[in-house]
Amino acid sequence: PIDYSSEESSGLSDFEVDEYEAISYMNLKSGNPKKFVNFALEEAQLQTTLTPLPYQEKVRSMKVKDEKTVLHALSYKAPKIRLLRSLTIDGSSSMQVLDFAGIPDPMFDIPIFCANFFTIPSLSIIVLDLNPLYDTRTWQDYKEKYYLNLLPLGQKYAVLLPWGEKITSESLSFFSPIVIWTKYATNQFKHDILFSAFMDYFKAWLELVDQALPETNSLQMLHNKEAQHRYLTWRAEKDPGHPLLKKLVGEDLARDVVRSFLFEGVDSLGTKTFLDYFPQYKCIEDGSINQKRSVIGKSYETRPWNAKGEFIGEMI
Ligand code: BLA
């Protein structure tokens, strides 16, 4: 099996720029992360105008030279959407990764679209969600505003793509009642279901974007901005993909990709630090950030939301 544990980088930091292939998603297999990206871009273009962001030119395609691994990065903005970006990693048949996110303009409190797949022949690890800006376990109004109508959709896929066992406890606060967190032995049937879920969730998200009205209260806009910054700060520090990314492109380029591309905004939307938001990660000895992904550990053996979207897990 492929070793995806965290280790010092192999120094393979050279990369080349390729042309992005605009193949219609219908001609690609469900296991191919490009199918997801191409669908999302085609669908978004039906509703809005996507403008490529300049950073795209720099990281659009990175090749890890000594292996057959190709990284593709794309990023856009659109009215109401501050950042729509994707990173795919194609390690031919051995590894496929998708990291796709849609981050709204802070003038809106719309959830963040989040699709993350890591696939090797023996295992697929999946997170698909409209990540809430405000923790729905405590913010009842926010939950009702965005998720009440989507509960049947979430319920449908919660059955087809069952809960993926215990998870980093801290991650739960960033997930919604309709989150799809699942793991399976990689197979085409599940990939097809996942692709269908992705289409439904992305269309639902675009609908929320379309319907959203800008904040009229400037204080609320600032709250949205801070909530987004907190989210980006969490992911820029603790996303489970980072060790692998470091290994593939080297530590320096990985840091650049994470902070200036994947979670762009982490250095500009706010000034608070990771430890300001998550002080429980502070090491008592030297005040540095605890390198563990979780200080609480993993929890939630089963889905902690019921069909009505009520949180039934333990509040940790
Ligand atoms: C594993 N990825 C995971 C896990 C989660 C996520 C929950 C299970 C391990 C855990 O409980 O932490 C994803 N966690 C998320 C997401 C959020 C979160 C999306 O908190 C959002 C708030 N995954 C990627 C990319 C790579 C990747 C880009 O998205 C690789 C470049 C790899 N994810 C990856 C690997 C594992 C994993 C290798 C399993 C290894 C591990 O658990 O450390």
PDB file of C-alpha atoms in Angstrom, residues 9-311:
ATOM      1  CA  SER A   9       9.736  16.050   1.956  1.00  0.00           C
ATOM      2  CA  SER A  10      11.587  14.170  -0.737  1.00  0.00           C
ATOM      3  CA  GLY A  11      12.691  17.462  -2.329  1.00  0.00           C
ATOM      4  CA  LEU A  12      10.675  16.859  -5.502  1.00  0.00           C
ATOM      5  CA  SER A  13       9.647  20.453  -5.777  1.00  0.00           C
ATOM      6  CA  ASP A  14      10.066  21.061  -9.523  1.00  0.00           C
ATOM      7  CA  PHE A  15       6.842  21.564 -11.377  1.00  0.00           C
ATOM      8  CA  GLU A  16       5.713  22.242 -14.902  1.00  0.00           C
ATOM      9  CA  VAL A  17       2.695  24.001 -16.316  1.00  0.00           C
ATOM     10  CA  ASP A  18       0.304  21.950 -18.429  1.00  0.00           C
ATOM     11  CA  GLU A  19      -2.773  23.034 -20.314  1.00  0.00           C
ATOM     12  CA  TYR A  20      -6.012  22.240 -18.527  1.00  0.00           C
ATOM     13  CA  GLU A  21      -8.061  19.832 -20.608  1.00  0.00           C
ATOM     14  CA  ALA A  22     -11.637  21.031 -20.963  1.00  0.00           C
ATOM     15  CA  ILE A  23     -13.163  17.587 -21.491  1.00  0.00           C
ATOM     16  CA  SER A  24     -16.880  17.352 -20.859  1.00  0.00           C
ATOM     17  CA  TYR A  25     -17.450  15.621 -17.521  1.00  0.00           C
ATOM     18  CA  MET A  26     -19.757  13.155 -19.248  1.00  0.00           C
ATOM     19  CA  ASN A  27     -16.780  11.558 -21.008  1.00  0.00           C
ATOM     20  CA  LEU A  28     -14.881  10.844 -17.801  1.00  0.00           C
ATOM     21  CA  LYS A  29     -15.154   7.986 -15.294  1.00  0.00           C
ATOM     22  CA  SER A  30     -16.653   8.691 -11.873  1.00  0.00           C
ATOM     23  CA  GLY A  31     -13.409   7.818 -10.089  1.00  0.00           C
ATOM     24  CA  ASN A  32     -11.571  10.557 -11.972  1.00  0.00           C
ATOM     25  CA  PRO A  33     -11.416  13.748  -9.882  1.00  0.00           C
ATOM     26  CA  LYS A  34     -11.482  15.808 -13.096  1.00  0.00           C
ATOM     27  CA  LYS A  35     -15.007  14.587 -13.717  1.00  0.00           C
ATOM     28  CA  PHE A  36     -16.094  16.338 -10.516  1.00  0.00           C
ATOM     29  CA  VAL A  37     -14.229  19.540 -11.315  1.00  0.00           C
ATOM     30  CA  ASN A  38     -15.414  19.705 -14.925  1.00  0.00           C
ATOM     31  CA  PHE A  39     -19.010  19.114 -13.872  1.00  0.00           C
ATOM     32  CA  ALA A  40     -18.815  21.862 -11.239  1.00  0.00           C
ATOM     33  CA  LEU A  41     -17.284  24.368 -13.646  1.00  0.00           C
ATOM     34  CA  GLU A  42     -19.800  23.591 -16.389  1.00  0.00           C
ATOM     35  CA  GLU A  43     -22.659  23.851 -13.894  1.00  0.00           C
ATOM     36  CA  ALA A  44     -21.376  27.083 -12.327  1.00  0.00           C
ATOM     37  CA  GLN A  45     -20.998  28.631 -15.762  1.00  0.00           C
ATOM     38  CA  LEU A  46     -24.674  28.014 -16.467  1.00  0.00           C
ATOM     39  CA  GLN A  47     -25.545  30.261 -13.551  1.00  0.00           C
ATOM     40  CA  THR A  48     -22.783  32.752 -13.125  1.00  0.00           C
ATOM     41  CA  THR A  49     -19.647  34.232 -14.681  1.00  0.00           C
ATOM     42  CA  LEU A  50     -16.383  32.682 -13.605  1.00  0.00           C
ATOM     43  CA  THR A  51     -13.250  34.812 -13.784  1.00  0.00           C
ATOM     44  CA  PRO A  52      -9.905  32.976 -13.527  1.00  0.00           C
ATOM     45  CA  LEU A  53      -7.722  34.209 -10.686  1.00  0.00           C
ATOM     46  CA  PRO A  54      -4.117  35.146 -11.462  1.00  0.00           C
ATOM     47  CA  TYR A  55      -2.624  32.604  -9.074  1.00  0.00           C
ATOM     48  CA  GLN A  56      -4.023  29.921 -11.304  1.00  0.00           C
ATOM     49  CA  GLU A  57      -1.265  30.633 -13.845  1.00  0.00           C
ATOM     50  CA  LYS A  58       1.399  29.884 -11.281  1.00  0.00           C
ATOM     51  CA  VAL A  59       0.128  26.644  -9.784  1.00  0.00           C
ATOM     52  CA  ARG A  60      -2.267  25.536 -12.501  1.00  0.00           C
ATOM     53  CA  SER A  61      -0.430  22.345 -13.099  1.00  0.00           C
ATOM     54  CA  MET A  62       2.375  20.990 -11.014  1.00  0.00           C
ATOM     55  CA  LYS A  63       4.173  17.840 -11.977  1.00  0.00           C
ATOM     56  CA  VAL A  64       6.091  15.733  -9.564  1.00  0.00           C
ATOM     57  CA  LYS A  65       8.895  14.821 -11.915  1.00  0.00           C
ATOM     58  CA  ASP A  66      10.195  11.506 -10.734  1.00  0.00           C
ATOM     59  CA  GLU A  67       6.814   9.904 -10.322  1.00  0.00           C
ATOM     60  CA  LYS A  68       3.797   9.660 -12.573  1.00  0.00           C
ATOM     61  CA  THR A  69       1.868  12.051 -10.374  1.00  0.00           C
ATOM     62  CA  VAL A  70       0.202  15.126 -11.850  1.00  0.00           C
ATOM     63  CA  LEU A  71      -1.221  17.973  -9.797  1.00  0.00           C
ATOM     64  CA  HIS A  72      -3.774  20.300 -11.314  1.00  0.00           C
ATOM     65  CA  ALA A  73      -4.909  23.524  -9.739  1.00  0.00           C
ATOM     66  CA  LEU A  74      -7.664  25.874 -10.904  1.00  0.00           C
ATOM     67  CA  SER A  75      -9.170  28.932  -9.266  1.00  0.00           C
ATOM     68  CA  TYR A  76     -11.914  31.372 -10.118  1.00  0.00           C
ATOM     69  CA  LYS A  77     -14.020  34.087  -8.614  1.00  0.00           C
ATOM     70  CA  ALA A  78     -17.607  34.954  -9.449  1.00  0.00           C
ATOM     71  CA  PRO A  79     -20.225  37.413  -8.240  1.00  0.00           C
ATOM     72  CA  LYS A  80     -20.986  36.412  -4.597  1.00  0.00           C
ATOM     73  CA  ILE A  81     -18.147  33.827  -4.686  1.00  0.00           C
ATOM     74  CA  ARG A  82     -14.761  34.973  -3.418  1.00  0.00           C
ATOM     75  CA  LEU A  83     -12.940  31.778  -4.349  1.00  0.00           C
ATOM     76  CA  LEU A  84     -13.881  28.648  -6.284  1.00  0.00           C
ATOM     77  CA  ARG A  85     -10.835  26.469  -6.504  1.00  0.00           C
ATOM     78  CA  SER A  86      -9.744  22.915  -7.022  1.00  0.00           C
ATOM     79  CA  LEU A  87      -6.666  20.811  -6.633  1.00  0.00           C
ATOM     80  CA  THR A  88      -6.552  17.354  -8.176  1.00  0.00           C
ATOM     81  CA  ILE A  89      -3.768  14.861  -7.790  1.00  0.00           C
ATOM     82  CA  ASP A  90      -3.596  12.109 -10.368  1.00  0.00           C
ATOM     83  CA  GLY A  91      -1.204   9.362  -9.420  1.00  0.00           C
ATOM     84  CA  SER A  92      -2.442   7.238 -12.358  1.00  0.00           C
ATOM     85  CA  SER A  93      -4.149   4.096 -11.038  1.00  0.00           C
ATOM     86  CA  SER A  94      -2.600   4.209  -7.602  1.00  0.00           C
ATOM     87  CA  MET A  95      -3.891   7.452  -6.105  1.00  0.00           C
ATOM     88  CA  GLN A  96      -6.509  10.063  -6.933  1.00  0.00           C
ATOM     89  CA  VAL A  97      -7.186  13.162  -4.859  1.00  0.00           C
ATOM     90  CA  LEU A  98      -9.725  15.945  -5.127  1.00  0.00           C
ATOM     91  CA  ASP A  99      -9.781  19.034  -2.969  1.00  0.00           C
ATOM     92  CA  PHE A 100     -12.567  21.287  -4.197  1.00  0.00           C
ATOM     93  CA  ALA A 101     -14.006  24.285  -2.359  1.00  0.00           C
ATOM     94  CA  GLY A 102     -16.326  27.200  -2.968  1.00  0.00           C
ATOM     95  CA  ILE A 103     -15.897  30.111  -0.589  1.00  0.00           C
ATOM     96  CA  PRO A 104     -18.520  32.865  -0.759  1.00  0.00           C
ATOM     97  CA  ASP A 105     -17.922  36.566  -0.404  1.00  0.00           C
ATOM     98  CA  PRO A 106     -18.180  37.517   3.318  1.00  0.00           C
ATOM     99  CA  MET A 107     -21.076  39.832   2.391  1.00  0.00           C
ATOM    100  CA  PHE A 108     -23.075  36.578   2.546  1.00  0.00           C
ATOM    101  CA  ASP A 109     -23.304  33.965   5.288  1.00  0.00           C
ATOM    102  CA  ILE A 110     -23.680  31.119   2.743  1.00  0.00           C
ATOM    103  CA  PRO A 111     -21.987  27.841   3.739  1.00  0.00           C
ATOM    104  CA  ILE A 112     -18.664  26.844   2.184  1.00  0.00           C
ATOM    105  CA  PHE A 113     -18.804  24.109  -0.448  1.00  0.00           C
ATOM    106  CA  CYS A 114     -16.338  21.373   0.502  1.00  0.00           C
ATOM    107  CA  ALA A 115     -15.501  18.189  -1.410  1.00  0.00           C
ATOM    108  CA  ASN A 116     -12.434  16.176  -0.434  1.00  0.00           C
ATOM    109  CA  PHE A 117     -11.643  12.731  -1.790  1.00  0.00           C
ATOM    110  CA  PHE A 118      -8.565  10.651  -1.244  1.00  0.00           C
ATOM    111  CA  THR A 119      -8.618   7.388  -3.184  1.00  0.00           C
ATOM    112  CA  ILE A 120      -6.202   4.482  -3.419  1.00  0.00           C
ATOM    113  CA  PRO A 121      -7.205   1.017  -4.716  1.00  0.00           C
ATOM    114  CA  SER A 122      -7.891  -0.355  -1.242  1.00  0.00           C
ATOM    115  CA  LEU A 123      -9.591   2.709   0.237  1.00  0.00           C
ATOM    116  CA  SER A 124     -11.518   5.885  -0.491  1.00  0.00           C
ATOM    117  CA  ILE A 125     -11.789   8.584   2.175  1.00  0.00           C
ATOM    118  CA  ILE A 126     -14.528  11.094   1.452  1.00  0.00           C
ATOM    119  CA  VAL A 127     -15.845  14.360   2.900  1.00  0.00           C
ATOM    120  CA  LEU A 128     -18.619  16.153   1.014  1.00  0.00           C
ATOM    121  CA  ASP A 129     -20.494  18.962   2.706  1.00  0.00           C
ATOM    122  CA  LEU A 130     -21.794  22.471   2.690  1.00  0.00           C
ATOM    123  CA  ASN A 131     -19.628  23.459   5.670  1.00  0.00           C
ATOM    124  CA  PRO A 132     -21.539  25.876   7.920  1.00  0.00           C
ATOM    125  CA  LEU A 133     -20.050  29.281   8.696  1.00  0.00           C
ATOM    126  CA  TYR A 134     -21.547  28.975  12.191  1.00  0.00           C
ATOM    127  CA  ASP A 135     -21.576  25.692  14.162  1.00  0.00           C
ATOM    128  CA  THR A 136     -25.079  24.320  13.615  1.00  0.00           C
ATOM    129  CA  ARG A 137     -25.007  22.484  16.951  1.00  0.00           C
ATOM    130  CA  THR A 138     -25.326  25.853  18.689  1.00  0.00           C
ATOM    131  CA  TRP A 139     -26.627  28.204  15.982  1.00  0.00           C
ATOM    132  CA  GLN A 140     -30.159  26.916  15.528  1.00  0.00           C
ATOM    133  CA  ASP A 141     -31.269  29.789  13.258  1.00  0.00           C
ATOM    134  CA  TYR A 142     -28.368  29.229  10.918  1.00  0.00           C
ATOM    135  CA  LYS A 143     -29.133  25.522  10.758  1.00  0.00           C
ATOM    136  CA  GLU A 144     -32.747  26.160   9.886  1.00  0.00           C
ATOM    137  CA  LYS A 145     -31.918  28.837   7.347  1.00  0.00           C
ATOM    138  CA  TYR A 146     -29.651  26.639   5.260  1.00  0.00           C
ATOM    139  CA  TYR A 147     -30.122  22.971   6.101  1.00  0.00           C
ATOM    140  CA  LEU A 148     -33.785  22.351   6.865  1.00  0.00           C
ATOM    141  CA  ASN A 149     -34.680  22.106   3.170  1.00  0.00           C
ATOM    142  CA  LEU A 150     -31.643  19.964   2.423  1.00  0.00           C
ATOM    143  CA  LEU A 151     -32.245  17.313   5.103  1.00  0.00           C
ATOM    144  CA  PRO A 152     -34.007  14.873   2.713  1.00  0.00           C
ATOM    145  CA  LEU A 153     -31.048  15.105   0.334  1.00  0.00           C
ATOM    146  CA  GLY A 154     -28.617  14.473   3.190  1.00  0.00           C
ATOM    147  CA  GLN A 155     -30.731  11.573   4.412  1.00  0.00           C
ATOM    148  CA  LYS A 156     -30.724   9.920   0.994  1.00  0.00           C
ATOM    149  CA  TYR A 157     -26.938   9.899   0.810  1.00  0.00           C
ATOM    150  CA  ALA A 158     -26.434   9.113   4.506  1.00  0.00           C
ATOM    151  CA  VAL A 159     -27.984   5.734   3.679  1.00  0.00           C
ATOM    152  CA  LEU A 160     -26.067   5.160   0.421  1.00  0.00           C
ATOM    153  CA  LEU A 161     -22.751   6.428   1.773  1.00  0.00           C
ATOM    154  CA  PRO A 162     -22.712   5.462   5.452  1.00  0.00           C
ATOM    155  CA  TRP A 163     -20.802   7.217   8.231  1.00  0.00           C
ATOM    156  CA  GLY A 164     -17.050   6.568   7.958  1.00  0.00           C
ATOM    157  CA  GLU A 165     -16.415   5.617  11.585  1.00  0.00           C
ATOM    158  CA  LYS A 166     -14.577   7.702  14.185  1.00  0.00           C
ATOM    159  CA  ILE A 167     -13.344  11.116  13.141  1.00  0.00           C
ATOM    160  CA  THR A 168     -11.112  13.879  14.478  1.00  0.00           C
ATOM    161  CA  SER A 169     -13.441  15.359  17.110  1.00  0.00           C
ATOM    162  CA  GLU A 170     -12.562  18.973  16.318  1.00  0.00           C
ATOM    163  CA  SER A 171     -13.676  18.520  12.676  1.00  0.00           C
ATOM    164  CA  LEU A 172     -17.306  18.055  13.702  1.00  0.00           C
ATOM    165  CA  SER A 173     -17.821  21.746  14.430  1.00  0.00           C
ATOM    166  CA  PHE A 174     -17.039  22.484  10.780  1.00  0.00           C
ATOM    167  CA  PHE A 175     -19.519  19.920   9.472  1.00  0.00           C
ATOM    168  CA  SER A 176     -23.218  20.301   8.802  1.00  0.00           C
ATOM    169  CA  PRO A 177     -26.123  17.925   9.545  1.00  0.00           C
ATOM    170  CA  ILE A 178     -25.983  16.821   5.884  1.00  0.00           C
ATOM    171  CA  VAL A 179     -22.250  16.045   5.815  1.00  0.00           C
ATOM    172  CA  ILE A 180     -21.175  12.955   3.913  1.00  0.00           C
ATOM    173  CA  TRP A 181     -18.237  11.451   5.757  1.00  0.00           C
ATOM    174  CA  THR A 182     -17.560   8.013   4.393  1.00  0.00           C
ATOM    175  CA  LYS A 183     -14.851   5.433   3.714  1.00  0.00           C
ATOM    176  CA  TYR A 184     -15.077   2.437   1.411  1.00  0.00           C
ATOM    177  CA  ALA A 185     -12.973  -0.073  -0.472  1.00  0.00           C
ATOM    178  CA  THR A 186     -12.645   1.745  -3.791  1.00  0.00           C
ATOM    179  CA  ASN A 187     -15.178   0.589  -6.374  1.00  0.00           C
ATOM    180  CA  GLN A 188     -16.995   2.031  -9.367  1.00  0.00           C
ATOM    181  CA  PHE A 189     -20.481   1.579  -7.893  1.00  0.00           C
ATOM    182  CA  LYS A 190     -19.703   3.755  -4.861  1.00  0.00           C
ATOM    183  CA  HIS A 191     -17.870   6.279  -7.028  1.00  0.00           C
ATOM    184  CA  ASP A 192     -21.007   6.607  -9.182  1.00  0.00           C
ATOM    185  CA  ILE A 193     -23.116   7.284  -6.065  1.00  0.00           C
ATOM    186  CA  LEU A 194     -20.537   9.775  -4.885  1.00  0.00           C
ATOM    187  CA  PHE A 195     -20.584  11.564  -8.220  1.00  0.00           C
ATOM    188  CA  SER A 196     -24.347  11.780  -8.031  1.00  0.00           C
ATOM    189  CA  ALA A 197     -24.083  13.174  -4.475  1.00  0.00           C
ATOM    190  CA  PHE A 198     -21.493  15.695  -5.631  1.00  0.00           C
ATOM    191  CA  MET A 199     -23.774  16.904  -8.437  1.00  0.00           C
ATOM    192  CA  ASP A 200     -26.733  17.249  -6.058  1.00  0.00           C
ATOM    193  CA  TYR A 201     -24.732  19.016  -3.350  1.00  0.00           C
ATOM    194  CA  PHE A 202     -23.048  21.379  -5.771  1.00  0.00           C
ATOM    195  CA  LYS A 203     -26.358  22.289  -7.414  1.00  0.00           C
ATOM    196  CA  ALA A 204     -27.871  22.851  -3.958  1.00  0.00           C
ATOM    197  CA  TRP A 205     -24.960  25.124  -3.063  1.00  0.00           C
ATOM    198  CA  LEU A 206     -25.284  27.116  -6.302  1.00  0.00           C
ATOM    199  CA  GLU A 207     -28.962  27.553  -5.499  1.00  0.00           C
ATOM    200  CA  LEU A 208     -28.084  28.964  -2.052  1.00  0.00           C
ATOM    201  CA  VAL A 209     -25.623  31.333  -3.717  1.00  0.00           C
ATOM    202  CA  ASP A 210     -28.231  32.416  -6.238  1.00  0.00           C
ATOM    203  CA  GLN A 211     -30.863  33.093  -3.550  1.00  0.00           C
ATOM    204  CA  ALA A 212     -28.566  34.824  -1.058  1.00  0.00           C
ATOM    205  CA  LEU A 213     -29.078  38.470  -0.204  1.00  0.00           C
ATOM    206  CA  PRO A 214     -26.130  40.598   0.934  1.00  0.00           C
ATOM    207  CA  GLU A 215     -25.824  41.502   4.618  1.00  0.00           C
ATOM    208  CA  THR A 216     -27.202  44.933   5.338  1.00  0.00           C
ATOM    209  CA  ASN A 217     -25.632  45.005   8.778  1.00  0.00           C
ATOM    210  CA  SER A 218     -21.894  45.719   8.601  1.00  0.00           C
ATOM    211  CA  LEU A 219     -21.293  44.011  11.951  1.00  0.00           C
ATOM    212  CA  GLN A 220     -22.804  40.814  10.568  1.00  0.00           C
ATOM    213  CA  MET A 221     -20.505  41.082   7.566  1.00  0.00           C
ATOM    214  CA  LEU A 222     -17.546  41.276   9.939  1.00  0.00           C
ATOM    215  CA  HIS A 223     -18.813  38.173  11.772  1.00  0.00           C
ATOM    216  CA  ASN A 224     -18.995  36.300   8.472  1.00  0.00           C
ATOM    217  CA  LYS A 225     -15.492  37.385   7.608  1.00  0.00           C
ATOM    218  CA  GLU A 226     -14.137  36.194  10.937  1.00  0.00           C
ATOM    219  CA  ALA A 227     -16.012  32.885  10.691  1.00  0.00           C
ATOM    220  CA  GLN A 228     -14.481  32.313   7.250  1.00  0.00           C
ATOM    221  CA  HIS A 229     -11.057  33.262   8.523  1.00  0.00           C
ATOM    222  CA  ARG A 230     -11.383  30.852  11.434  1.00  0.00           C
ATOM    223  CA  TYR A 231     -12.366  28.081   9.011  1.00  0.00           C
ATOM    224  CA  LEU A 232      -9.451  28.828   6.660  1.00  0.00           C
ATOM    225  CA  THR A 233      -7.079  29.015   9.628  1.00  0.00           C
ATOM    226  CA  TRP A 234      -8.207  25.578  10.806  1.00  0.00           C
ATOM    227  CA  ARG A 235      -7.805  23.977   7.431  1.00  0.00           C
ATOM    228  CA  ALA A 236      -4.524  25.715   6.554  1.00  0.00           C
ATOM    229  CA  GLU A 237      -3.052  24.276   9.761  1.00  0.00           C
ATOM    230  CA  LYS A 238      -4.743  20.908  10.258  1.00  0.00           C
ATOM    231  CA  ASP A 239      -6.020  19.583   6.936  1.00  0.00           C
ATOM    232  CA  PRO A 240      -5.230  15.862   6.676  1.00  0.00           C
ATOM    233  CA  GLY A 241      -3.922  16.283   3.107  1.00  0.00           C
ATOM    234  CA  HIS A 242      -0.915  18.435   4.055  1.00  0.00           C
ATOM    235  CA  PRO A 243       1.618  15.704   4.896  1.00  0.00           C
ATOM    236  CA  LEU A 244       1.029  14.059   1.531  1.00  0.00           C
ATOM    237  CA  LEU A 245       1.197  17.368  -0.310  1.00  0.00           C
ATOM    238  CA  LYS A 246       4.527  18.126   1.380  1.00  0.00           C
ATOM    239  CA  LYS A 247       5.832  14.796   0.319  1.00  0.00           C
ATOM    240  CA  LEU A 248       4.819  15.332  -3.283  1.00  0.00           C
ATOM    241  CA  VAL A 249       5.989  18.887  -3.930  1.00  0.00           C
ATOM    242  CA  GLY A 250       8.333  19.680  -1.050  1.00  0.00           C
ATOM    243  CA  GLU A 251       7.758  21.713   2.076  1.00  0.00           C
ATOM    244  CA  ASP A 252       8.112  25.224   0.574  1.00  0.00           C
ATOM    245  CA  LEU A 253       5.792  24.779  -2.386  1.00  0.00           C
ATOM    246  CA  ALA A 254       3.317  22.876  -0.203  1.00  0.00           C
ATOM    247  CA  ARG A 255       3.157  25.807   2.236  1.00  0.00           C
ATOM    248  CA  ASP A 256       2.645  28.199  -0.654  1.00  0.00           C
ATOM    249  CA  VAL A 257      -0.093  26.061  -2.190  1.00  0.00           C
ATOM    250  CA  VAL A 258      -1.875  25.734   1.164  1.00  0.00           C
ATOM    251  CA  ARG A 259      -1.713  29.384   2.267  1.00  0.00           C
ATOM    252  CA  SER A 260      -1.895  31.243  -1.056  1.00  0.00           C
ATOM    253  CA  PHE A 261      -4.038  28.880  -3.067  1.00  0.00           C
ATOM    254  CA  LEU A 262      -6.123  26.236  -1.243  1.00  0.00           C
ATOM    255  CA  PHE A 263      -6.975  28.407   1.740  1.00  0.00           C
ATOM    256  CA  GLU A 264      -6.300  31.799   0.224  1.00  0.00           C
ATOM    257  CA  GLY A 265      -7.585  34.444   2.626  1.00  0.00           C
ATOM    258  CA  VAL A 266      -5.922  32.887   5.659  1.00  0.00           C
ATOM    259  CA  ASP A 267      -3.313  35.682   5.562  1.00  0.00           C
ATOM    260  CA  SER A 268      -5.636  38.523   4.537  1.00  0.00           C
ATOM    261  CA  LEU A 269      -9.198  38.092   5.863  1.00  0.00           C
ATOM    262  CA  GLY A 270      -8.217  38.501   9.500  1.00  0.00           C
ATOM    263  CA  THR A 271      -5.289  38.949  11.840  1.00  0.00           C
ATOM    264  CA  LYS A 272      -6.065  36.344  14.508  1.00  0.00           C
ATOM    265  CA  THR A 273      -3.702  33.402  14.706  1.00  0.00           C
ATOM    266  CA  PHE A 274      -4.435  29.691  14.891  1.00  0.00           C
ATOM    267  CA  LEU A 275      -3.859  29.753  18.654  1.00  0.00           C
ATOM    268  CA  ASP A 276      -6.219  32.730  19.083  1.00  0.00           C
ATOM    269  CA  TYR A 277      -9.011  30.610  17.596  1.00  0.00           C
ATOM    270  CA  PHE A 278      -7.912  27.229  18.957  1.00  0.00           C
ATOM    271  CA  PRO A 279      -6.001  27.899  22.217  1.00  0.00           C
ATOM    272  CA  GLN A 280      -6.348  24.271  23.278  1.00  0.00           C
ATOM    273  CA  TYR A 281      -3.575  23.442  20.761  1.00  0.00           C
ATOM    274  CA  LYS A 282      -0.994  25.558  22.615  1.00  0.00           C
ATOM    275  CA  CYS A 283       1.929  23.503  23.954  1.00  0.00           C
ATOM    276  CA  ILE A 284       2.490  24.399  27.598  1.00  0.00           C
ATOM    277  CA  GLU A 285       6.265  23.945  27.340  1.00  0.00           C
ATOM    278  CA  ASP A 286       7.077  26.476  24.607  1.00  0.00           C
ATOM    279  CA  GLY A 287       3.806  28.031  23.453  1.00  0.00           C
ATOM    280  CA  SER A 288       4.053  26.466  19.988  1.00  0.00           C
ATOM    281  CA  ILE A 289       1.175  24.815  18.114  1.00  0.00           C
ATOM    282  CA  ASN A 290       0.605  21.165  19.018  1.00  0.00           C
ATOM    283  CA  GLN A 291       1.436  19.255  15.840  1.00  0.00           C
ATOM    284  CA  LYS A 292      -1.212  16.607  16.499  1.00  0.00           C
ATOM    285  CA  ARG A 293      -4.256  17.019  14.291  1.00  0.00           C
ATOM    286  CA  SER A 294      -6.517  16.534  17.276  1.00  0.00           C
ATOM    287  CA  VAL A 295      -6.024  17.257  20.953  1.00  0.00           C
ATOM    288  CA  ILE A 296      -9.287  15.568  21.905  1.00  0.00           C
ATOM    289  CA  GLY A 297      -8.752  12.472  19.756  1.00  0.00           C
ATOM    290  CA  LYS A 298     -11.198  10.711  17.474  1.00  0.00           C
ATOM    291  CA  SER A 299     -14.878  10.289  18.359  1.00  0.00           C
ATOM    292  CA  TYR A 300     -18.296   9.675  16.836  1.00  0.00           C
ATOM    293  CA  GLU A 301     -18.473   6.011  15.906  1.00  0.00           C
ATOM    294  CA  THR A 302     -21.834   6.604  14.229  1.00  0.00           C
ATOM    295  CA  ARG A 303     -23.537   9.534  12.540  1.00  0.00           C
ATOM    296  CA  PRO A 304     -24.127  12.111  15.311  1.00  0.00           C
ATOM    297  CA  TRP A 305     -27.150  13.737  13.590  1.00  0.00           C
ATOM    298  CA  ASN A 306     -30.564  12.167  13.218  1.00  0.00           C
ATOM    299  CA  ALA A 307     -32.841  12.386  10.162  1.00  0.00           C
ATOM    300  CA  LYS A 308     -34.346  15.616  11.529  1.00  0.00           C
ATOM    301  CA  GLY A 309     -30.883  17.177  11.590  1.00  0.00           C
ATOM    302  CA  GLU A 310     -30.764  17.183  15.402  1.00  0.00           C
ATOM    303  CA  PHE A 311     -27.336  16.642  16.940  1.00  0.00           C
TER     304      PHE A 311
END
